[in-house]
Coordinates of C-alpha atoms in Angstrom, one line a residue:
M1 CA -20.6 53.1 -39.8
H2 CA -17.1 53.5 -38.3
Q3 CA -16.3 54.1 -34.7
L4 CA -13.4 54.8 -32.3
N5 CA -12.5 51.5 -30.6
I6 CA -11.4 53.2 -27.4
S7 CA -12.9 51.6 -24.3
G8 CA -14.0 54.0 -21.6
L9 CA -15.4 56.6 -24.0
E10 CA -19.1 57.3 -24.0
P11 CA -20.9 55.6 -26.9
F12 CA -21.7 59.0 -28.6
A13 CA -18.0 60.0 -28.3
K14 CA -17.0 57.0 -30.4
E15 CA -19.4 57.7 -33.3
L16 CA -18.1 58.4 -36.8
Q17 CA -20.8 59.1 -39.4
T18 CA -20.5 58.7 -43.1
A19 CA -20.2 61.8 -45.4
S20 CA -18.6 63.6 -42.5
N21 CA -15.3 65.4 -41.7
Y22 CA -13.4 65.1 -38.4
A23 CA -10.3 67.0 -37.4
V24 CA -7.7 65.4 -35.0
L25 CA -5.0 67.7 -33.8
A26 CA -1.9 67.0 -31.8
P27 CA 1.7 68.4 -31.4
Q28 CA 3.3 65.0 -32.4
D29 CA 2.9 62.8 -35.5
N30 CA 2.7 59.5 -33.5
I31 CA -0.1 60.9 -31.3
V32 CA -2.5 61.6 -34.1
I33 CA -1.5 58.4 -36.0
E34 CA -2.0 56.2 -32.9
F35 CA -5.5 57.8 -32.4
S36 CA -6.5 57.2 -36.0
L37 CA -5.4 53.6 -35.8
Q38 CA -7.9 53.0 -33.1
I39 CA -10.6 53.1 -35.7
V40 CA -9.2 50.1 -37.6
N41 CA -10.5 47.0 -35.8
E42 CA -9.6 43.4 -36.3
S43 CA -12.6 42.6 -38.5
C44 CA -12.3 45.7 -40.7
A45 CA -14.6 45.2 -43.7
G46 CA -14.3 48.5 -45.6
N47 CA -11.6 50.2 -47.5
I48 CA -9.0 52.6 -46.0
F49 CA -7.3 55.4 -47.9
I50 CA -4.2 57.1 -46.3
A51 CA -2.4 60.1 -47.7
S52 CA 0.6 61.4 -45.8
A53 CA 4.2 62.6 -46.1
Q54 CA 5.0 60.2 -43.3
I55 CA 3.2 57.2 -44.7
E56 CA 5.7 54.7 -43.1
S57 CA 4.7 55.9 -39.6
F58 CA 1.2 54.4 -40.0
F59 CA 2.8 50.9 -40.3
E60 CA 5.6 51.2 -37.7
L61 CA 3.7 51.8 -34.5
P62 CA 2.9 49.0 -32.0
S63 CA -0.9 49.7 -32.7
S64 CA -0.4 49.1 -36.5
T65 CA -1.3 45.4 -36.4
N66 CA -4.9 45.7 -37.6
L67 CA -3.8 48.1 -40.3
I68 CA -1.1 45.7 -41.5
T69 CA -3.7 42.9 -41.6
A70 CA -6.1 45.1 -43.7
Y71 CA -3.2 46.0 -46.0
E72 CA -2.4 42.3 -46.6
N73 CA -6.1 41.8 -47.5
N74 CA -5.8 44.6 -50.1
Q75 CA -8.1 46.9 -48.1
V76 CA -5.6 49.7 -47.5
H77 CA -4.6 52.2 -50.2
S78 CA -1.7 54.4 -49.2
F79 CA -0.4 57.5 -50.9
S80 CA 2.8 59.4 -50.1
F81 CA 3.5 63.0 -51.0
S82 CA 6.5 65.2 -50.5
A83 CA 6.6 67.5 -47.5
Q84 CA 8.4 70.1 -49.6
N85 CA 6.7 70.1 -53.0
K86 CA 8.1 72.8 -55.2
D87 CA 5.7 72.4 -58.1
F88 CA 2.6 73.7 -56.3
G89 CA 1.4 74.7 -52.9
I90 CA -0.4 72.7 -50.3
K91 CA -3.8 73.9 -51.5
E92 CA -3.3 72.8 -55.0
L93 CA -1.7 69.5 -53.8
V94 CA -4.8 68.7 -51.7
K95 CA -7.2 69.6 -54.5
K96 CA -5.3 67.3 -57.0
M97 CA -5.1 64.5 -54.3
L98 CA -8.8 64.5 -53.6
S99 CA -9.5 64.5 -57.4
E100 CA -7.3 61.4 -57.7
L101 CA -8.9 59.6 -54.8
S102 CA -12.4 60.2 -56.2
I103 CA -11.5 58.1 -59.2
Y104 CA -11.2 54.9 -57.1
S105 CA -14.5 52.9 -57.0
E106 CA -13.6 51.7 -53.5
I107 CA -13.7 55.3 -52.1
T108 CA -17.5 55.1 -51.6
E109 CA -18.3 54.9 -47.8
S110 CA -14.6 54.3 -47.1
L111 CA -12.4 55.6 -44.3
V112 CA -10.0 58.3 -45.4
F113 CA -7.0 59.6 -43.4
I114 CA -5.3 62.8 -44.7
H115 CA -2.2 63.7 -42.6
L116 CA -0.9 67.3 -42.9
S117 CA 1.8 69.1 -40.8
T118 CA 1.6 72.6 -39.6
M119 CA 4.8 73.3 -41.6
Q120 CA 2.7 72.6 -44.8
L121 CA -0.2 74.7 -43.7
E122 CA 1.9 77.7 -42.7
S123 CA 2.6 78.5 -46.3
I124 CA -1.1 79.6 -46.9
K125 CA -3.1 82.3 -45.2
E126 CA -6.2 81.8 -43.0
P127 CA -8.8 82.4 -45.8
E128 CA -7.0 79.8 -47.9
V129 CA -7.1 77.3 -45.1
E130 CA -10.9 77.7 -45.0
Q131 CA -11.0 77.0 -48.7
L132 CA -8.9 73.9 -48.1
M133 CA -11.4 72.7 -45.6
E134 CA -14.3 73.3 -48.0
Y135 CA -12.5 70.9 -50.4
F136 CA -12.8 68.2 -47.8
T137 CA -16.5 68.9 -47.2
K138 CA -17.3 68.6 -51.0
F139 CA -15.2 65.4 -51.2
T140 CA -17.0 63.6 -48.4
K141 CA -20.5 64.7 -49.7
R142 CA -19.6 63.4 -53.1
T143 CA -18.1 60.1 -52.0
N144 CA -20.1 59.4 -48.8
A145 CA -16.7 58.7 -47.1
T146 CA -15.7 59.3 -43.5
L147 CA -12.7 61.6 -43.6
L148 CA -10.3 62.3 -40.7
L149 CA -8.0 65.3 -41.1
L150 CA -4.9 64.7 -39.0
V151 CA -2.9 67.8 -38.2
S152 CA 0.3 67.7 -36.2
G153 CA 3.1 70.1 -35.5
P154 CA 4.4 72.7 -33.0
E155 CA 1.9 75.4 -34.2
V156 CA -1.1 73.1 -33.9
V157 CA -2.9 75.2 -31.3
K158 CA -3.3 78.0 -33.8
Y159 CA -5.2 75.6 -36.2
R160 CA -7.3 74.3 -33.3
F161 CA -8.9 77.7 -32.7
L162 CA -9.4 78.1 -36.5
I163 CA -11.2 74.7 -36.9
R164 CA -13.4 75.6 -33.9
R165 CA -14.6 78.6 -35.9
L166 CA -15.1 76.4 -39.0
N167 CA -17.6 74.1 -37.2
K168 CA -20.0 74.2 -40.2
L169 CA -17.4 72.4 -42.3
F170 CA -16.4 69.8 -39.7
D171 CA -18.6 67.4 -37.8
G172 CA -16.1 67.0 -35.0
S173 CA -12.8 68.3 -33.6
V174 CA -10.5 66.8 -31.0
F175 CA -7.2 68.0 -29.6
I176 CA -4.8 65.4 -28.1
D177 CA -1.9 66.5 -25.9
N178 CA 0.8 65.1 -23.6
D179 CA 0.8 67.0 -20.3
A180 CA 4.1 65.6 -19.0
A181 CA 3.4 61.8 -18.7
I182 CA -0.4 62.2 -19.1
R183 CA -2.1 62.0 -22.5
T184 CA -5.5 63.9 -22.6
I185 CA -8.1 64.3 -25.4
D186 CA -10.3 67.4 -25.5
Y187 CA -13.5 67.1 -27.4
D188 CA -14.0 70.7 -28.7
Y189 CA -17.2 69.5 -30.4
W190 CA -18.5 66.2 -31.8
R191 CA -21.7 65.7 -33.6
H192 CA -23.4 62.3 -33.0
S193 CA -26.8 60.7 -33.7
T194 CA -28.5 62.3 -30.7
G195 CA -26.9 65.7 -30.5
I196 CA -23.5 67.4 -30.0
L197 CA -20.8 66.7 -27.4
A198 CA -18.7 69.7 -26.5
N199 CA -16.0 70.7 -24.0
E200 CA -15.4 67.2 -22.7
Q201 CA -12.0 65.9 -21.6
Y202 CA -10.7 62.4 -21.1
Q203 CA -7.4 60.9 -20.0
L204 CA -5.9 58.3 -22.3
V205 CA -3.8 55.4 -21.2
F206 CA -1.9 53.2 -23.7
K207 CA -2.1 49.5 -22.7
H208 CA -1.5 46.4 -24.8
N209 CA -1.3 48.5 -28.0
K210 CA -4.7 50.1 -27.4
L211 CA -5.9 53.4 -26.0
I212 CA -8.1 53.3 -22.9
A213 CA -10.0 56.4 -21.8
K214 CA -11.2 57.6 -18.4
Q215 CA -12.6 60.9 -17.2
A216 CA -9.7 63.3 -16.9
I217 CA -8.6 64.2 -13.3
G218 CA -8.5 67.8 -14.5
N219 CA -12.3 67.8 -14.6
E220 CA -12.4 67.1 -10.9
V221 CA -10.7 70.3 -9.9
E222 CA -12.8 72.1 -7.3
K223 CA -13.9 75.8 -7.7
P224 CA -11.9 78.3 -5.7
G225 CA -13.4 79.0 -2.3
S226 CA -15.5 75.9 -2.3
K227 CA -13.8 74.7 0.9
N228 CA -12.4 76.3 4.0
F229 CA -9.4 74.5 5.5
F230 CA -8.2 75.0 9.1
D231 CA -4.5 74.4 8.2
E232 CA -4.2 76.4 5.0
D233 CA -1.8 79.0 6.5
D234 CA 0.4 76.3 8.1
V235 CA 3.9 75.7 6.7
W236 CA 6.0 72.7 7.7
L237 CA 9.6 72.7 6.5
V238 CA 12.7 70.7 7.0
Q239 CA 15.3 72.2 9.3
N240 CA 18.1 72.6 6.7
A241 CA 15.7 74.4 4.3
V242 CA 16.5 77.7 6.1
P243 CA 19.8 78.9 7.7
E244 CA 20.2 78.0 11.4
G245 CA 18.7 80.6 13.7
T246 CA 16.3 82.0 11.2
K247 CA 13.3 83.6 12.9
L248 CA 10.1 82.3 11.3
P249 CA 6.4 83.4 11.5
A250 CA 4.0 81.8 14.0
H251 CA 2.5 79.4 11.4
Y252 CA 5.9 77.9 10.4
R253 CA 6.9 74.7 12.0
I254 CA 10.3 72.9 11.8
V255 CA 10.9 69.1 11.5
D256 CA 14.3 67.3 11.4
D257 CA 14.3 65.7 7.9
N258 CA 12.3 64.7 4.9
K259 CA 11.1 61.5 6.4
D260 CA 9.6 63.3 9.4
L261 CA 7.9 65.7 7.1
Y262 CA 6.5 62.9 5.0
K263 CA 5.0 61.3 8.1
K264 CA 3.1 64.6 8.8
G265 CA 1.4 64.4 5.5
P266 CA -1.6 62.1 6.2
R267 CA -2.9 64.5 8.8
I268 CA -2.7 67.6 6.5
E269 CA -5.3 69.0 4.0
A270 CA -4.2 72.3 2.6
A271 CA -0.9 73.2 4.4
T272 CA 2.5 73.8 2.7
L273 CA 5.2 71.2 3.0
V274 CA 8.8 72.3 2.2
F275 CA 11.2 69.4 1.5
S276 CA 14.9 69.9 1.1
V277 CA 17.3 68.4 -1.5
T278 CA 21.0 67.9 -0.7
R279 CA 23.6 65.9 -2.6
Y280 CA 22.7 62.9 -0.4
T281 CA 18.9 63.0 -1.1
D282 CA 17.4 60.0 -3.0
L283 CA 15.4 62.0 -5.6
K284 CA 13.4 59.0 -6.8
Q285 CA 12.2 58.2 -3.2
L286 CA 11.4 61.9 -2.6
A287 CA 9.4 62.1 -5.8
T288 CA 7.5 58.9 -4.8
H289 CA 6.6 60.5 -1.4
C290 CA 5.4 63.6 -3.1
F291 CA 3.1 61.6 -5.4
E292 CA 1.7 59.6 -2.5
L293 CA 1.0 62.8 -0.5
R294 CA -0.7 64.4 -3.5
K295 CA -2.9 61.3 -4.0
H296 CA -3.8 61.0 -0.3
C297 CA -4.2 64.7 0.7
G298 CA -5.7 66.1 -2.5
R299 CA -5.2 69.1 -4.6
W300 CA -5.2 71.8 -1.9
L301 CA -1.9 70.5 -0.4
K302 CA 1.1 72.6 -1.4
L303 CA 4.4 70.8 -2.0
V304 CA 7.6 72.7 -2.3
I305 CA 11.1 71.5 -3.1
Q306 CA 14.0 73.6 -1.7
N307 CA 17.4 72.8 -3.3
V308 CA 20.0 73.3 -0.6
D309 CA 23.3 72.0 -2.0
G310 CA 22.0 69.2 -4.3
I311 CA 21.9 69.1 -8.1
I312 CA 18.3 69.1 -9.5
R313 CA 18.7 68.5 -13.2
H314 CA 16.1 69.4 -15.8
Q315 CA 14.7 65.9 -16.0
D316 CA 14.4 65.8 -12.2
E317 CA 12.5 69.1 -12.2
C318 CA 10.0 67.7 -14.8
L319 CA 9.7 64.4 -12.7
F320 CA 8.8 66.4 -9.5
L321 CA 6.3 68.6 -11.3
T322 CA 4.6 65.7 -13.0
L323 CA 4.2 63.8 -9.7
G324 CA 2.4 66.6 -7.9
V325 CA 5.0 69.2 -6.7
N326 CA 3.7 72.8 -6.8
L327 CA 7.0 74.8 -6.7
I328 CA 10.7 74.1 -7.0
L329 CA 13.3 76.5 -5.6
Y330 CA 16.4 75.9 -7.6
S331 CA 18.9 77.6 -5.3
F332 CA 19.2 78.2 -1.6
S333 CA 17.0 81.3 -1.1
E334 CA 17.2 84.0 1.4
P335 CA 14.6 83.4 4.2
S336 CA 12.6 86.5 3.3
R337 CA 12.4 85.4 -0.4
L338 CA 11.5 81.9 0.6
L339 CA 8.6 83.2 2.7
S340 CA 7.3 85.4 -0.2
Q341 CA 7.5 82.5 -2.7
I342 CA 5.6 80.2 -0.3
Q343 CA 3.0 82.9 0.2
S344 CA 2.5 83.3 -3.6
I345 CA 1.2 79.7 -3.9
Q346 CA -1.1 79.6 -0.8
G347 CA -4.8 79.7 -1.6
F348 CA -4.3 77.9 -4.9
Q349 CA -4.8 74.2 -5.7
F350 CA -2.8 71.9 -7.9
S351 CA -4.5 71.8 -11.3
R352 CA -2.3 69.5 -13.5
P353 CA -3.5 65.9 -14.2
L354 CA -1.8 63.2 -12.2
P355 CA -0.4 60.0 -13.7
P356 CA -1.8 56.7 -12.6
S357 CA 1.4 55.6 -10.8
V358 CA 5.0 56.6 -10.3
E359 CA 6.1 53.6 -12.3
H360 CA 4.1 54.9 -15.3
V361 CA 6.3 58.0 -15.3
L362 CA 9.6 56.3 -14.5
Q363 CA 9.3 54.0 -17.5
Y364 CA 10.1 57.0 -19.7
T365 CA 13.3 57.7 -17.8
E366 CA 14.4 54.1 -18.4
N367 CA 14.4 54.6 -22.2
T368 CA 17.2 57.1 -22.0
F369 CA 20.0 55.0 -20.5
S370 CA 22.0 54.6 -23.8
K371 CA 24.8 57.1 -24.4
G372 CA 27.8 57.8 -26.6
Y373 CA 28.5 56.8 -30.3
L374 CA 26.0 54.7 -32.2
P375 CA 25.9 53.6 -35.9
F376 CA 23.9 56.1 -37.8
I377 CA 20.7 54.2 -38.5
E378 CA 20.6 53.0 -34.9
F379 CA 21.3 56.5 -33.8
T380 CA 18.2 57.9 -35.6
R381 CA 16.0 55.2 -34.0
Q382 CA 17.4 55.8 -30.5
V383 CA 17.0 59.6 -30.9
E384 CA 13.3 59.0 -31.7
I385 CA 12.9 56.9 -28.6
H386 CA 14.7 59.5 -26.4
S387 CA 12.6 62.3 -28.0
N388 CA 9.4 60.5 -27.4
S389 CA 10.3 59.8 -23.8
A390 CA 11.2 63.5 -23.4
V391 CA 7.8 64.5 -24.7
N392 CA 6.1 62.3 -22.1
L393 CA 8.2 63.7 -19.3
G394 CA 7.9 67.3 -20.5
V395 CA 11.7 67.4 -20.9
S396 CA 13.6 69.4 -23.5
G397 CA 16.0 67.9 -26.0
V398 CA 18.2 69.3 -28.8
L399 CA 19.6 67.8 -32.0
V400 CA 22.8 69.5 -33.1
K401 CA 24.2 69.1 -36.6
L402 CA 27.9 69.9 -36.9
E403 CA 29.2 70.2 -40.5
L404 CA 32.9 69.4 -40.8
L405 CA 35.4 71.6 -42.5
P406 CA 36.8 70.2 -45.7
R407 CA 39.6 67.6 -45.6
I408 CA 38.9 66.7 -41.9
D409 CA 38.4 63.0 -41.2
P410 CA 35.4 62.5 -38.9
I411 CA 37.3 60.1 -36.7
H412 CA 39.5 62.9 -35.3
P413 CA 36.7 65.1 -33.9
L414 CA 34.8 61.9 -32.8
H415 CA 37.7 61.0 -30.6
L416 CA 37.6 64.5 -29.0
F417 CA 33.9 64.1 -27.8
H418 CA 33.7 62.8 -24.2
I419 CA 30.1 61.8 -23.4
K420 CA 29.4 60.8 -19.9
R421 CA 25.8 61.6 -19.4
E422 CA 23.1 59.1 -20.1
G423 CA 20.8 60.1 -22.9
D424 CA 23.4 62.0 -24.9
L425 CA 24.0 60.3 -28.3
L426 CA 26.5 60.9 -31.1
S427 CA 26.9 59.7 -34.7
V428 CA 28.2 60.7 -38.1
A429 CA 27.0 60.6 -41.7
E430 CA 29.1 61.8 -44.6
N431 CA 30.6 65.2 -43.5
T432 CA 28.1 65.9 -40.6
I433 CA 28.3 64.9 -37.0
Y434 CA 24.9 64.6 -35.3
L435 CA 24.7 65.1 -31.5
Y436 CA 21.6 64.6 -29.5
L437 CA 21.5 66.3 -26.0
H438 CA 18.8 64.8 -23.8
A439 CA 17.2 67.0 -21.1
C440 CA 19.0 70.0 -22.4
R441 CA 17.5 73.4 -23.2
E442 CA 18.4 75.3 -26.4
N443 CA 20.0 78.1 -24.3
D444 CA 22.4 75.6 -22.6
V445 CA 23.7 74.0 -25.8
D446 CA 26.9 76.0 -26.1
N447 CA 27.9 75.3 -22.5
A448 CA 27.0 71.6 -22.9
I449 CA 29.2 71.3 -26.0
K450 CA 32.1 73.0 -24.2
H451 CA 32.0 70.2 -21.6
L452 CA 31.8 67.5 -24.2
F453 CA 34.3 68.8 -26.8
K454 CA 37.5 70.1 -25.3
L455 CA 38.8 72.1 -28.3
E456 CA 37.3 75.0 -30.2
I457 CA 34.3 74.0 -32.3
S458 CA 35.3 76.5 -35.1
D459 CA 38.6 74.6 -35.5
F460 CA 36.8 71.5 -36.9
F461 CA 33.3 72.6 -38.0
V462 CA 32.1 75.1 -40.6
Q463 CA 28.6 75.5 -39.1
Q464 CA 26.3 74.4 -36.3
N465 CA 22.5 73.9 -36.7
L466 CA 20.1 73.3 -33.9
M467 CA 16.6 71.6 -33.6
S468 CA 14.9 72.0 -30.2
E469 CA 11.3 71.1 -31.1
H470 CA 10.6 67.4 -30.6
F471 CA 8.3 67.4 -33.6
Y472 CA 11.1 68.5 -35.9
I473 CA 13.7 66.2 -34.3
Q474 CA 11.5 63.2 -34.9
Q475 CA 10.7 64.3 -38.5
E476 CA 14.4 64.8 -39.2
C477 CA 15.2 61.3 -37.9
K478 CA 12.6 59.7 -40.1
Q479 CA 13.8 61.6 -43.2
L480 CA 17.5 60.7 -42.5
R481 CA 16.6 57.1 -42.1
R482 CA 14.8 57.0 -45.4
F483 CA 17.6 58.9 -47.1
Y484 CA 20.4 56.6 -45.9
K485 CA 18.4 53.4 -46.0
D486 CA 20.1 52.0 -49.1
K487 CA 23.4 53.9 -48.7
S488 CA 26.6 52.8 -47.1
V489 CA 27.4 54.9 -44.0
I490 CA 30.8 54.3 -42.3
D491 CA 30.6 52.9 -38.8
Y492 CA 33.3 54.1 -36.5
S493 CA 32.4 51.9 -33.6
E494 CA 35.5 49.8 -33.6
Q495 CA 37.8 52.8 -34.1
L496 CA 36.2 54.5 -31.1
T497 CA 36.5 51.4 -28.8
E498 CA 38.6 52.3 -25.9
N499 CA 42.1 50.8 -25.7
N500 CA 41.8 48.3 -22.8
S501 CA 45.0 46.3 -23.5
Y502 CA 46.4 47.6 -20.2
E503 CA 43.7 45.9 -18.2
F504 CA 44.7 42.6 -16.6
A505 CA 42.7 39.6 -17.9
P506 CA 43.0 36.6 -15.6
S507 CA 43.0 33.6 -17.9
F508 CA 44.5 30.1 -17.7
I509 CA 48.0 29.8 -19.2
N510 CA 49.4 26.4 -20.2
N511 CA 52.8 26.1 -18.5
S512 CA 53.6 22.5 -19.4
A513 CA 55.8 23.3 -22.3
I514 CA 58.0 25.9 -20.5
D515 CA 61.7 25.0 -19.9
I516 CA 62.3 25.8 -16.3
D517 CA 66.1 25.5 -16.8
S518 CA 66.2 28.4 -19.3
P519 CA 68.3 31.4 -18.1
E520 CA 65.4 33.7 -17.7
L521 CA 63.7 31.4 -15.3
V522 CA 66.8 30.5 -13.2
I523 CA 66.8 32.2 -9.8
T524 CA 70.3 33.3 -8.7
E525 CA 70.9 34.0 -5.1
R526 CA 73.7 36.2 -3.7
A527 CA 74.9 37.1 -0.3
D528 CA 73.6 40.2 1.4
A529 CA 75.7 43.3 1.0
T530 CA 78.1 44.3 3.8
P531 CA 77.1 47.7 5.4
I532 CA 79.8 50.4 5.2
V533 CA 80.0 53.1 7.9
M534 CA 80.7 56.5 6.5
K535 CA 82.2 59.3 8.6
L536 CA 82.2 63.0 7.8
R537 CA 85.6 64.8 8.2
M538 CA 85.6 68.0 10.0

């Protein structure tokens, strides 16, 4: 019998029975694939069948080592199918695929992974999805196999509720998600040898290429009204968070700066702390202080960030919210509006799961330091890394495809792009320029391009296409990498290298062969000029 090799899970949460179907749902491909790879252990003795349109992804992840070993031992049988099959729909495709798998003698009591995307399932209606699930049930009863249906895509929540209703056809259903930098797994239901596990949640941590589970912090949230706090109405705020001379209510107290406010934290249980951000504020240090206060004081403490004259970018917003901040005020508010916004969060507790440490979150920001032009294949890899980091931080990202007008050489518009922000990447393949904007919302793309490209876009490009869902961005990168794998793509790196010939390079020059008597090296001295006094005639 197979089982999930995830330490920290209860034994009955690991069980995988034969002749059973299990559904694993997640918004990203790599999340469902990493989870499924935890079933493949080092001493895997049975056969494994994999069917997916993204078959390469099963062998490219850090946790693929055991699967690769099993593949070298001829235990893995992989099948790839097109994501856009024009001959027949997904229902007919799955039916034919299961018929083909049934022919193999190794299929008996084997482990079967079938990976589908929500894009493939959206072409059929709900009753047809139910028929599709019935195919899986008949297949596992006939072959005595353990089947995991892996479903990923932006619309995965819709299929989560559908599979909940189809609990007679499935023996278990789990939903895995990234809430900012925290990965959680929700057991909707899970049949095991002694009963049924339902509505359980665990927090997953990825260490040494393995998933480790612990009881999710979200399960520890207390019920409203379970405690009465003496300081719940108190508000402590930094002096420059409100205009000078502002008259504040009795429960409001002023401190000089963020450091003084941080020192008040350990003696507070449910009060509201309002920090201020100026252009001189160290955002990383402030985020660390907010996380420490949240850990020490608990979930009833309210943390507010007031932007005075600083610049809180999208990635900074997500960092603060991930590390325990309740509310961010993005512009300097009127005092009356500030008071009402603070009042709106009083009486509520912080309900989002917290990461294990600040470093755990900051590691995803370190993956986005590259910027500018990259060779195309390297560009697709870096965009995947940036996109994955953005998913873990809860940050947006946009992939822009700009198709060139006929007879325009790509090098000319490439020279006109001026990328200064870390995380923004650029490349070109054939007649299309690809631009990835990290920590950028879809609504802000036009303004961002105006800052990067100084001329009119319509003068160089015939059309502009956007992708803002990280699932589709990562899918596009994988498909482009496969398409251009054996093709020659022009690399413009050398042509785009800045001209630095004007810079002085101090290097040793050999002067031994120079003729010091040559005219150009002879120094001629002359007498000083005689001053002449000039007078103006009247």
